[in-house]
Every structure is written in C-alpha cells, then in structure tokens.
CSV table of C-alpha atoms in Angstrom, one decimal:
chain,number,residue,atom,x,y,z
A,18,UNK,CA,9.6,-6.6,-16.1
A,19,UNK,CA,10.6,-2.9,-17.8
A,20,UNK,CA,14.2,-2.4,-17.2
A,21,UNK,CA,14.6,-0.5,-14.5
A,22,UNK,CA,17.4,-0.2,-12.0
A,23,UNK,CA,18.3,1.7,-9.1
A,24,UNK,CA,21.3,2.2,-7.1
A,25,UNK,CA,21.9,2.7,-4.4
A,26,UNK,CA,19.1,0.2,-3.2
A,27,UNK,CA,19.8,1.1,0.5
A,28,UNK,CA,21.4,4.0,2.2
A,29,UNK,CA,22.4,5.5,5.3
A,30,UNK,CA,23.9,8.8,5.7
A,31,UNK,CA,24.5,11.7,8.1
A,32,UNK,CA,22.1,14.9,8.1
A,33,UNK,CA,24.1,17.8,5.8
A,34,UNK,CA,25.9,15.5,3.7
A,35,UNK,CA,25.1,15.5,-0.2
A,36,UNK,CA,23.3,12.2,-1.5
A,37,UNK,CA,22.7,11.2,-5.1
A,38,UNK,CA,20.4,8.2,-6.2
A,39,UNK,CA,21.1,6.5,-9.7
A,40,UNK,CA,17.9,5.7,-12.0
A,41,UNK,CA,19.1,3.5,-15.1
A,42,UNK,CA,16.5,2.2,-17.5
A,43,UNK,CA,17.3,-0.1,-20.7
A,44,UNK,CA,13.8,1.0,-22.3
A,45,UNK,CA,14.7,4.0,-24.3
A,46,UNK,CA,11.5,5.2,-22.7
A,47,UNK,CA,11.5,9.0,-22.9
A,48,UNK,CA,9.9,10.1,-19.4
A,49,UNK,CA,11.7,9.7,-16.5
A,50,UNK,CA,10.3,10.1,-12.8
A,51,UNK,CA,11.4,10.4,-9.2
A,52,UNK,CA,9.1,9.9,-6.4
A,53,UNK,CA,9.1,9.2,-2.7
A,54,UNK,CA,6.8,7.3,-0.8
A,55,UNK,CA,6.1,8.0,3.1
A,56,UNK,CA,3.8,6.4,5.0
A,57,UNK,CA,0.2,7.8,4.6
A,58,UNK,CA,1.3,9.8,1.6
A,59,UNK,CA,1.3,7.4,-1.1
A,60,UNK,CA,3.8,8.0,-4.0
A,61,UNK,CA,4.5,11.7,-4.6
A,62,UNK,CA,6.0,13.3,-7.4
A,63,UNK,CA,9.7,15.2,-6.7
A,64,UNK,CA,11.0,15.8,-10.3
A,65,UNK,CA,10.4,14.3,-13.6
A,66,UNK,CA,12.0,14.5,-17.6
A,67,UNK,CA,10.9,14.4,-20.6
A,68,UNK,CA,14.0,14.2,-22.4
A,69,UNK,CA,17.6,14.6,-22.1
A,70,UNK,CA,18.4,17.6,-20.4
A,71,UNK,CA,14.8,18.5,-20.5
A,72,UNK,CA,13.5,18.3,-16.4
A,73,UNK,CA,10.9,19.9,-14.4
A,74,UNK,CA,9.3,20.2,-10.8
A,75,UNK,CA,6.9,18.0,-9.4
A,76,UNK,CA,4.6,18.7,-6.2
A,77,UNK,CA,7.6,18.3,-3.7
A,78,UNK,CA,10.9,19.2,-5.2
A,79,UNK,CA,12.0,21.3,-2.6
A,80,UNK,CA,15.9,19.9,-1.4
A,81,UNK,CA,15.8,17.9,-4.6
A,82,UNK,CA,17.5,18.4,-7.7
A,83,UNK,CA,17.9,15.9,-10.7
A,84,UNK,CA,20.1,15.7,-13.9
A,85,UNK,CA,19.6,13.9,-17.1
A,86,UNK,CA,22.7,13.9,-19.2
A,87,UNK,CA,21.8,10.7,-21.5
A,88,UNK,CA,18.1,9.3,-21.9
A,89,UNK,CA,19.0,5.8,-19.6
A,90,UNK,CA,19.9,7.6,-16.5
A,91,UNK,CA,18.2,10.0,-14.5
A,92,UNK,CA,19.9,11.4,-11.2
A,93,UNK,CA,18.3,12.5,-8.0
A,94,UNK,CA,20.8,14.6,-5.8
A,95,UNK,CA,20.3,16.0,-1.7
A,96,UNK,CA,22.1,18.6,-2.3
A,97,UNK,CA,22.6,18.7,1.6
A,98,UNK,CA,20.2,15.9,3.2
A,99,UNK,CA,18.0,16.4,6.1
A,100,UNK,CA,15.6,13.9,8.6
A,101,UNK,CA,12.9,14.8,6.8
A,102,UNK,CA,14.2,13.4,3.8
A,103,UNK,CA,14.3,9.8,5.3
A,104,UNK,CA,12.0,7.9,2.9
A,105,UNK,CA,11.6,5.4,0.0
A,106,UNK,CA,12.6,6.7,-3.5
A,107,UNK,CA,11.3,5.2,-6.5
A,108,UNK,CA,12.3,6.1,-10.0
A,109,UNK,CA,9.3,5.3,-12.8
A,110,UNK,CA,9.7,5.5,-16.7
A,111,UNK,CA,7.2,6.0,-19.3
A,112,UNK,CA,7.0,5.7,-23.3
A,113,UNK,CA,4.3,8.2,-23.6
A,114,UNK,CA,4.0,10.5,-20.7
A,115,UNK,CA,1.8,9.8,-17.5
A,116,UNK,CA,-1.6,8.8,-18.9
A,117,UNK,CA,-0.1,6.0,-19.7
A,118,UNK,CA,0.9,3.3,-17.1
A,119,UNK,CA,4.5,4.0,-15.6
A,120,UNK,CA,6.9,1.3,-14.5
A,121,UNK,CA,8.4,1.6,-11.6
A,122,UNK,CA,11.8,0.7,-10.4
A,123,UNK,CA,12.4,-1.6,-7.7
A,124,UNK,CA,13.3,1.6,-4.9
A,125,UNK,CA,15.8,3.0,-2.8
A,126,UNK,CA,15.6,2.9,1.1
A,127,UNK,CA,17.3,6.0,2.3
A,128,UNK,CA,18.0,7.2,5.9
A,129,UNK,CA,18.9,10.6,6.9
A,130,UNK,CA,20.6,10.1,10.7
B,10,UNK,CA,-5.1,21.8,-5.2
B,11,UNK,CA,-5.4,18.1,-6.9
B,12,UNK,CA,-6.7,15.6,-4.8
B,13,UNK,CA,-7.1,11.4,-4.8
B,14,UNK,CA,-8.8,9.7,-1.6
B,15,UNK,CA,-8.8,6.5,-1.1
B,16,UNK,CA,-10.9,4.1,1.3
B,17,UNK,CA,-10.5,2.4,3.5
B,18,UNK,CA,-7.0,2.9,4.2
B,19,UNK,CA,-6.7,-0.7,5.8
B,20,UNK,CA,-9.0,-4.1,5.3
B,21,UNK,CA,-8.8,-7.3,6.3
B,22,UNK,CA,-10.8,-10.1,5.3
B,23,UNK,CA,-10.4,-14.4,5.5
B,24,UNK,CA,-9.7,-15.8,2.1
B,25,UNK,CA,-12.4,-16.4,-0.4
B,26,UNK,CA,-14.1,-13.1,0.5
B,27,UNK,CA,-15.0,-10.2,-2.0
B,28,UNK,CA,-13.9,-7.2,-1.6
B,29,UNK,CA,-14.1,-3.2,-3.0
B,30,UNK,CA,-11.7,-0.9,-2.5
B,31,UNK,CA,-12.4,3.0,-3.4
B,32,UNK,CA,-10.8,5.7,-4.9
B,33,UNK,CA,-12.4,9.3,-5.1
B,34,UNK,CA,-11.0,12.4,-6.7
B,35,UNK,CA,-10.8,16.1,-6.7
B,36,UNK,CA,-8.6,16.9,-9.8
B,37,UNK,CA,-8.4,19.9,-12.5
B,38,UNK,CA,-8.5,18.5,-16.3
B,39,UNK,CA,-8.8,14.4,-15.3
B,40,UNK,CA,-7.3,12.0,-18.3
B,41,UNK,CA,-7.4,8.9,-16.8
B,42,UNK,CA,-7.6,6.9,-13.6
B,43,UNK,CA,-4.7,4.3,-13.0
B,44,UNK,CA,-4.8,1.1,-10.1
B,45,UNK,CA,-1.3,-0.1,-9.1
B,46,UNK,CA,-0.8,-3.0,-6.6
B,47,UNK,CA,2.2,-2.8,-4.1
B,48,UNK,CA,3.5,-5.8,-2.6
B,49,UNK,CA,7.1,-5.6,-0.8
B,50,UNK,CA,8.9,-4.0,-4.1
B,51,UNK,CA,7.8,-1.6,-6.7
B,52,UNK,CA,4.4,-0.6,-7.6
B,53,UNK,CA,3.2,-2.8,-10.7
B,54,UNK,CA,0.5,-1.4,-13.1
B,55,UNK,CA,-3.1,-3.1,-12.9
B,56,UNK,CA,-5.5,-1.0,-15.1
B,57,UNK,CA,-6.1,2.4,-16.6
B,58,UNK,CA,-9.5,3.6,-17.1
B,59,UNK,CA,-10.2,6.6,-19.2
B,60,UNK,CA,-14.2,5.7,-19.8
B,61,UNK,CA,-16.9,6.3,-17.3
B,62,UNK,CA,-18.6,2.7,-17.0
B,63,UNK,CA,-16.7,0.6,-19.0
B,64,UNK,CA,-15.5,-2.5,-16.5
B,65,UNK,CA,-12.0,-3.6,-17.3
B,66,UNK,CA,-11.0,-6.9,-16.2
B,67,UNK,CA,-8.5,-9.3,-15.4
B,68,UNK,CA,-9.0,-12.7,-13.5
B,69,UNK,CA,-10.6,-11.9,-10.4
B,70,UNK,CA,-9.7,-8.4,-10.3
B,71,UNK,CA,-12.3,-5.6,-12.0
B,72,UNK,CA,-12.4,-2.0,-12.2
B,73,UNK,CA,-14.5,0.5,-13.1
B,74,UNK,CA,-15.2,4.4,-13.7
B,75,UNK,CA,-17.8,6.8,-12.6
B,76,UNK,CA,-16.6,10.3,-14.0
B,77,UNK,CA,-19.7,12.0,-13.3
B,78,UNK,CA,-19.5,10.9,-9.3
B,79,UNK,CA,-15.5,11.1,-9.7
B,80,UNK,CA,-14.6,7.7,-8.2
B,81,UNK,CA,-13.4,4.4,-9.4
B,82,UNK,CA,-13.8,0.9,-7.4
B,83,UNK,CA,-11.7,-1.9,-7.8
B,84,UNK,CA,-13.2,-5.6,-6.7
B,85,UNK,CA,-11.6,-8.7,-6.3
B,86,UNK,CA,-13.8,-11.8,-6.1
B,87,UNK,CA,-12.8,-15.1,-4.3
B,88,UNK,CA,-9.5,-13.8,-2.9
B,89,UNK,CA,-6.7,-15.5,-2.3
B,90,UNK,CA,-3.3,-14.9,0.3
B,91,UNK,CA,-1.2,-13.6,-2.3
B,92,UNK,CA,-3.9,-10.6,-3.2
B,93,UNK,CA,-2.5,-9.4,0.0
B,94,UNK,CA,-0.7,-5.5,-0.6
B,95,UNK,CA,-0.8,-2.4,-1.1
B,96,UNK,CA,-3.4,-0.8,-3.4
B,97,UNK,CA,-2.7,2.4,-5.1
B,98,UNK,CA,-5.1,4.6,-7.3
B,99,UNK,CA,-3.9,7.6,-9.3
B,100,UNK,CA,-5.1,10.4,-11.6
B,101,UNK,CA,-3.4,11.4,-14.7
B,102,UNK,CA,-4.2,15.4,-14.9
B,103,UNK,CA,-4.6,16.7,-18.8
B,104,UNK,CA,-1.7,18.7,-19.8
B,105,UNK,CA,0.9,17.5,-17.1
B,106,UNK,CA,3.5,15.4,-16.5
B,107,UNK,CA,2.5,13.7,-13.4
B,108,UNK,CA,0.2,11.3,-11.3
B,109,UNK,CA,-1.5,11.8,-8.3
B,110,UNK,CA,-1.5,9.6,-6.0
B,111,UNK,CA,-3.8,8.6,-3.3
B,112,UNK,CA,-2.6,6.8,-0.1
B,113,UNK,CA,-3.3,3.5,-0.8
B,114,UNK,CA,-5.5,1.1,0.8
B,115,UNK,CA,-3.2,-2.1,2.9
B,116,UNK,CA,-5.0,-5.1,1.9
B,117,UNK,CA,-4.4,-8.0,4.0
B,118,UNK,CA,-5.6,-11.6,3.2
B,119,UNK,CA,-6.0,-14.0,6.3
B,120,UNK,CA,-6.0,-17.9,5.3
C-alpha cells in the first residue's frame, strides 16, 4: 500500500468552528489531492497541489483552503465548518499527475453538528 | 460541464454470476478512464484505459473502452462475495489536474 496517512480519522465538531485535516505521505509524490465523498455524488475534488506551495481549486472548493509547506504534508482547512461539510474526506497522491492512478488515503469522517 | 455517469447504481447478484458495470462520459479533452474498487475504506486502483478496443484483464475482472461511443464496461466473471464493493469510474482530463468521478455502482454478491 502507498504510504498515505490521514489525521484525524474521525472528528465531530460544531458549526462555526475551524477544522484542519492532515494528509501525510512517505512516497515523495509530487501531486496531492483532497476529495470529499457523499452519497449520490461519488468523489469530488476540493483542492489539489502540484508541488510545495503550489495549489489550485477543484470543483467544490468554496469554504475550504489548503496549504502545502512540505512535500509530504497537505493540509485541508475548513475556516468555519457548516453542516453541509459533513462528509468523508479522502486524500490522494500521484507521482505524475491525474492521468495515472491515484493512491488514496484511509479517509477522515467529519461530522459537523 | 464534464460528466461521468455509471449504471446501474446498485446491483445484487448471486455468487457465480457474471456482472457488467457501465460507465459513460461527456468530457472535454479526454485523456484516460480509470476504474477503482472501494470496500469499506479507500478506493483502490483497478485499471487505466486510454485506447479503444484494447481489453485490460486482471484475473476475473476485465474492462474495455469505446472512445467513439464514450463509454467503458467493467466485467466480473464467476463473482465471489469478496467482490462486493462500490466500483468507481473516473475520467482524467487532458491539461487539467483532476479526475472526474461517477457516482459509483454498489455491487452486492449474495452467497
């Protein structure tokens, strides 16, 4: 299995609080992605990174920000969590970009009450 | 808008049956199509298809792409209970760093 970990694995938080999810990889892959998975929607891309300090938006980026200060870490921040952000969040990595297989982390289940 | 549609959304069969899962797409600048299997955890990669008509095969699973009709199928023969999972189809877009995923097909294999 690709060396990807996510933390925390489960989190319950209240509406309006800030939340940061962490993705850590040991593969030295250049590309990292954050997805959310909701019933009926499959996986949707939130943000991605193509290098240290290089990030861009995905299709559902509103309400989320990211940072990548080191190759191995990609952080996803919900500045002020809302109930609509209750979801399972997956991090993925890729050595050469999205046309090649992406390897997914174990996921973080976030509940916003 | 780029779109990937999978069918059926849910399928229940008996062990030993053969199943065919469908994935159709409408995207700008197609690059490749990927299949993933998701059990109660992270999706795991199955196949990547880039050329029409060339079957990819791994054990009892096989997949083929039709770039003219814009679809792919995933076949599973002699199904086993361990094949129960959500199967995700995704399309990679040329020049864009993203995968567009379908909704997934939930496959249940009953003994």
